[in-house]
Amino acid sequence: MVSLSSFQSFFPAMTKIVGTLGPRSRSVEVLSGCLKAGMSVARFDFSWHDPEYHQETLENLKAAVKLTKKLCAVMLDTVGPELQVVNKSEKAISLEADATVILTPDEGQEASSNLLPINFDGLSKAVKKGDTIFIGQYLFTGSETTSVWLEVSEVQGNDVVCVIKNTATLTGALFTLHASQIRIELPTLSDKDKEVISSWGVKNKIDFLSLSYTRHAEDVRHAREFLSKQGDLYQTQIFAKIENIEGLNHFDEILQEADGIILSRGNLGIDLPPEKVFLFQKAALYKCNVAGKPAVVTRVVDSMTDNLRPTRAEATDVANAVLDGSDAILLGAETLRGLYPVETISTVGKICAEAEKVFNQDLFFKKTVKYVGEPMTHLESIASSAVRAAIKVKASVIICFTSSGRAARLIAKYRPTMPVLSVVIPRLKTNQLKWSFSGAFEVCH
């Protein structure tokens, strides 16, 4: 019998932590610290740098996994129809409130306080006078010193003239631009994304694909069809990122097609009025829970990008996300360029663990069983019964033998209070001349 304490040390929290790897979190030493602190999924955001840079980071991650003996999945995050301001000189750009700045598709121009080159030539056709545009480093944080809010005053040919609404200083080579509630006519899975997936993704057998700016169920189907043609990636799970009103309006159909959902609150917080964000979060998490699909929440401890401790509001936000039914917390800038990646993961893990102690599993179990209804499928019945029995006998772990992972995911759907270990049964293949086994041991909850 394996003691519960040993599992608690191996699993700092049942809620998974996704860490975005970048300049501050790519050395073997730091990655080892991140794994020990509780990171179980590494996110590679291709908005930043090239495949060679990410490959070097991944090789360091593999070395850290061997050193720490901690398993870690790989998530590839697509760029999608993301609009960016190009600042080739990387000089800081100061923007003053009430001044005017021009957004131009001419990327050959140098970024300045008066002119910002962007990577999209269709913005002038998509916006009109009075529309709102936000620009910030990496992602819009909401901080009025590092992000800027613009209002469109007029369109001049391909250029968009905007009035600056708040004083801010933009630093770095890349700023993300978000046009509030404006449809951008770009494909969800771009040619660049497809190239990265078919090369870097296939080479590294990615576990998850984070599909940025998912707007319709068709986006997920298109991505799955593309993955099915990429050899070993036919089993790669697709997590749809909901980032704007369009994705929000088609949430139910997207949930049905996707393997999981990422609630990208950074961009959603711009498209939605602030007072509406919590309502969408709670409704989305509930829908994911009853559907048995993992839900991931982002943008929880922004202040830890520069500080060693989160604010009280952020700590409460993390705990409430867990109590609402979030399966994972995704850290972006906090680990990618933040000063304290290891401490951030550790802190978030501790908050999640505390919230899990008071999570009403009994009520959650009853609600889930009621929603599933009767008659249950055989697998659903076995999964729910296994969780009920494990809780009654205070088991330390649930071990599940599976070939596809479906049984393990069904068990996890009922939120047992102990870890679920899925032992993958190797699949036997033969062409009458050669026999081969495939399958590996993995941890799932």
mmCIF file with all atom_site columns, N, CA and C in Angstrom, residues 26-28 31 44 50-62 200:
data_model
loop_
_atom_site.group_PDB
_atom_site.id
_atom_site.type_symbol
_atom_site.label_atom_id
_atom_site.label_alt_id
_atom_site.label_comp_id
_atom_site.label_asym_id
_atom_site.label_entity_id
_atom_site.label_seq_id
_atom_site.pdbx_PDB_ins_code
_atom_site.Cartn_x
_atom_site.Cartn_y
_atom_site.Cartn_z
_atom_site.occupancy
_atom_site.B_iso_or_equiv
_atom_site.pdbx_formal_charge
_atom_site.auth_seq_id
_atom_site.auth_comp_id
_atom_site.auth_asym_id
_atom_site.auth_atom_id
_atom_site.pdbx_PDB_model_num
ATOM 1  N N  . ARG A 1 26  ? 14.019 28.617 -19.151 1.00 0.00 ? 26  ARG A N  1
ATOM 2  C CA . ARG A 1 26  ? 14.459 27.644 -20.153 1.00 0.00 ? 26  ARG A CA 1
ATOM 3  C C  . ARG A 1 26  ? 15.759 26.943 -19.807 1.00 0.00 ? 26  ARG A C  1
ATOM 4  N N  . SER A 1 27  ? 16.408 27.311 -18.720 1.00 0.00 ? 27  SER A N  1
ATOM 5  C CA . SER A 1 27  ? 17.616 26.603 -18.311 1.00 0.00 ? 27  SER A CA 1
ATOM 6  C C  . SER A 1 27  ? 17.235 25.314 -17.593 1.00 0.00 ? 27  SER A C  1
ATOM 7  N N  . VAL A 1 28  ? 18.108 24.333 -17.606 1.00 0.00 ? 28  VAL A N  1
ATOM 8  C CA . VAL A 1 28  ? 17.837 23.053 -16.938 1.00 0.00 ? 28  VAL A CA 1
ATOM 9  C C  . VAL A 1 28  ? 17.583 23.278 -15.456 1.00 0.00 ? 28  VAL A C  1
ATOM 10 N N  . LEU A 1 31  ? 14.112 24.941 -14.972 1.00 0.00 ? 31  LEU A N  1
ATOM 11 C CA . LEU A 1 31  ? 13.079 23.974 -15.350 1.00 0.00 ? 31  LEU A CA 1
ATOM 12 C C  . LEU A 1 31  ? 12.955 22.864 -14.306 1.00 0.00 ? 31  LEU A C  1
ATOM 13 N N  . PHE A 1 44  ? 4.602  25.881 -25.099 1.00 0.00 ? 44  PHE A N  1
ATOM 14 C CA . PHE A 1 44  ? 5.536  26.543 -26.009 1.00 0.00 ? 44  PHE A CA 1
ATOM 15 C C  . PHE A 1 44  ? 4.728  27.475 -26.905 1.00 0.00 ? 44  PHE A C  1
ATOM 16 N N  . ASP A 1 50  ? 11.724 31.424 -32.685 1.00 0.00 ? 50  ASP A N  1
ATOM 17 C CA . ASP A 1 50  ? 11.619 30.461 -33.778 1.00 0.00 ? 50  ASP A CA 1
ATOM 18 C C  . ASP A 1 50  ? 11.668 29.027 -33.244 1.00 0.00 ? 50  ASP A C  1
ATOM 19 N N  . PRO A 1 51  ? 11.402 28.029 -34.105 1.00 0.00 ? 51  PRO A N  1
ATOM 20 C CA . PRO A 1 51  ? 11.405 26.631 -33.663 1.00 0.00 ? 51  PRO A CA 1
ATOM 21 C C  . PRO A 1 51  ? 12.741 26.185 -33.055 1.00 0.00 ? 51  PRO A C  1
ATOM 22 N N  . GLU A 1 52  ? 13.848 26.719 -33.551 1.00 0.00 ? 52  GLU A N  1
ATOM 23 C CA . GLU A 1 52  ? 15.163 26.335 -33.021 1.00 0.00 ? 52  GLU A CA 1
ATOM 24 C C  . GLU A 1 52  ? 15.290 26.747 -31.556 1.00 0.00 ? 52  GLU A C  1
ATOM 25 N N  . TYR A 1 53  ? 14.801 27.933 -31.251 1.00 0.00 ? 53  TYR A N  1
ATOM 26 C CA . TYR A 1 53  ? 14.835 28.431 -29.863 1.00 0.00 ? 53  TYR A CA 1
ATOM 27 C C  . TYR A 1 53  ? 14.006 27.521 -28.957 1.00 0.00 ? 53  TYR A C  1
ATOM 28 N N  . HIS A 1 54  ? 12.796 27.179 -29.409 1.00 0.00 ? 54  HIS A N  1
ATOM 29 C CA . HIS A 1 54  ? 11.918 26.322 -28.609 1.00 0.00 ? 54  HIS A CA 1
ATOM 30 C C  . HIS A 1 54  ? 12.470 24.903 -28.504 1.00 0.00 ? 54  HIS A C  1
ATOM 31 N N  . GLN A 1 55  ? 13.167 24.434 -29.538 1.00 0.00 ? 55  GLN A N  1
ATOM 32 C CA . GLN A 1 55  ? 13.751 23.096 -29.496 1.00 0.00 ? 55  GLN A CA 1
ATOM 33 C C  . GLN A 1 55  ? 14.830 23.016 -28.420 1.00 0.00 ? 55  GLN A C  1
ATOM 34 N N  . GLU A 1 56  ? 15.626 24.053 -28.335 1.00 0.00 ? 56  GLU A N  1
ATOM 35 C CA . GLU A 1 56  ? 16.666 24.097 -27.297 1.00 0.00 ? 56  GLU A CA 1
ATOM 36 C C  . GLU A 1 56  ? 16.038 24.087 -25.904 1.00 0.00 ? 56  GLU A C  1
ATOM 37 N N  . THR A 1 57  ? 14.952 24.844 -25.762 1.00 0.00 ? 57  THR A N  1
ATOM 38 C CA . THR A 1 57  ? 14.235 24.854 -24.479 1.00 0.00 ? 57  THR A CA 1
ATOM 39 C C  . THR A 1 57  ? 13.682 23.472 -24.157 1.00 0.00 ? 57  THR A C  1
ATOM 40 N N  . LEU A 1 58  ? 13.116 22.808 -25.164 1.00 0.00 ? 58  LEU A N  1
ATOM 41 C CA . LEU A 1 58  ? 12.540 21.479 -24.953 1.00 0.00 ? 58  LEU A CA 1
ATOM 42 C C  . LEU A 1 58  ? 13.611 20.463 -24.583 1.00 0.00 ? 58  LEU A C  1
ATOM 43 N N  . GLU A 1 59  ? 14.770 20.538 -25.204 1.00 0.00 ? 59  GLU A N  1
ATOM 44 C CA . GLU A 1 59  ? 15.857 19.618 -24.848 1.00 0.00 ? 59  GLU A CA 1
ATOM 45 C C  . GLU A 1 59  ? 16.263 19.815 -23.394 1.00 0.00 ? 59  GLU A C  1
ATOM 46 N N  . ASN A 1 60  ? 16.278 21.062 -22.948 1.00 0.00 ? 60  ASN A N  1
ATOM 47 C CA . ASN A 1 60  ? 16.579 21.348 -21.537 1.00 0.00 ? 60  ASN A CA 1
ATOM 48 C C  . ASN A 1 60  ? 15.489 20.793 -20.631 1.00 0.00 ? 60  ASN A C  1
ATOM 49 N N  . LEU A 1 61  ? 14.234 20.869 -21.101 1.00 0.00 ? 61  LEU A N  1
ATOM 50 C CA . LEU A 1 61  ? 13.120 20.311 -20.317 1.00 0.00 ? 61  LEU A CA 1
ATOM 51 C C  . LEU A 1 61  ? 13.276 18.797 -20.173 1.00 0.00 ? 61  LEU A C  1
ATOM 52 N N  . LYS A 1 62  ? 13.652 18.129 -21.260 1.00 0.00 ? 62  LYS A N  1
ATOM 53 C CA . LYS A 1 62  ? 13.853 16.676 -21.203 1.00 0.00 ? 62  LYS A CA 1
ATOM 54 C C  . LYS A 1 62  ? 14.940 16.317 -20.197 1.00 0.00 ? 62  LYS A C  1
ATOM 55 N N  . TRP A 1 200 ? 8.019  20.950 -36.137 1.00 0.00 ? 200 TRP A N  1
ATOM 56 C CA . TRP A 1 200 ? 8.367  20.913 -34.711 1.00 0.00 ? 200 TRP A CA 1
ATOM 57 C C  . TRP A 1 200 ? 7.423  19.998 -33.927 1.00 0.00 ? 200 TRP A C  1
#
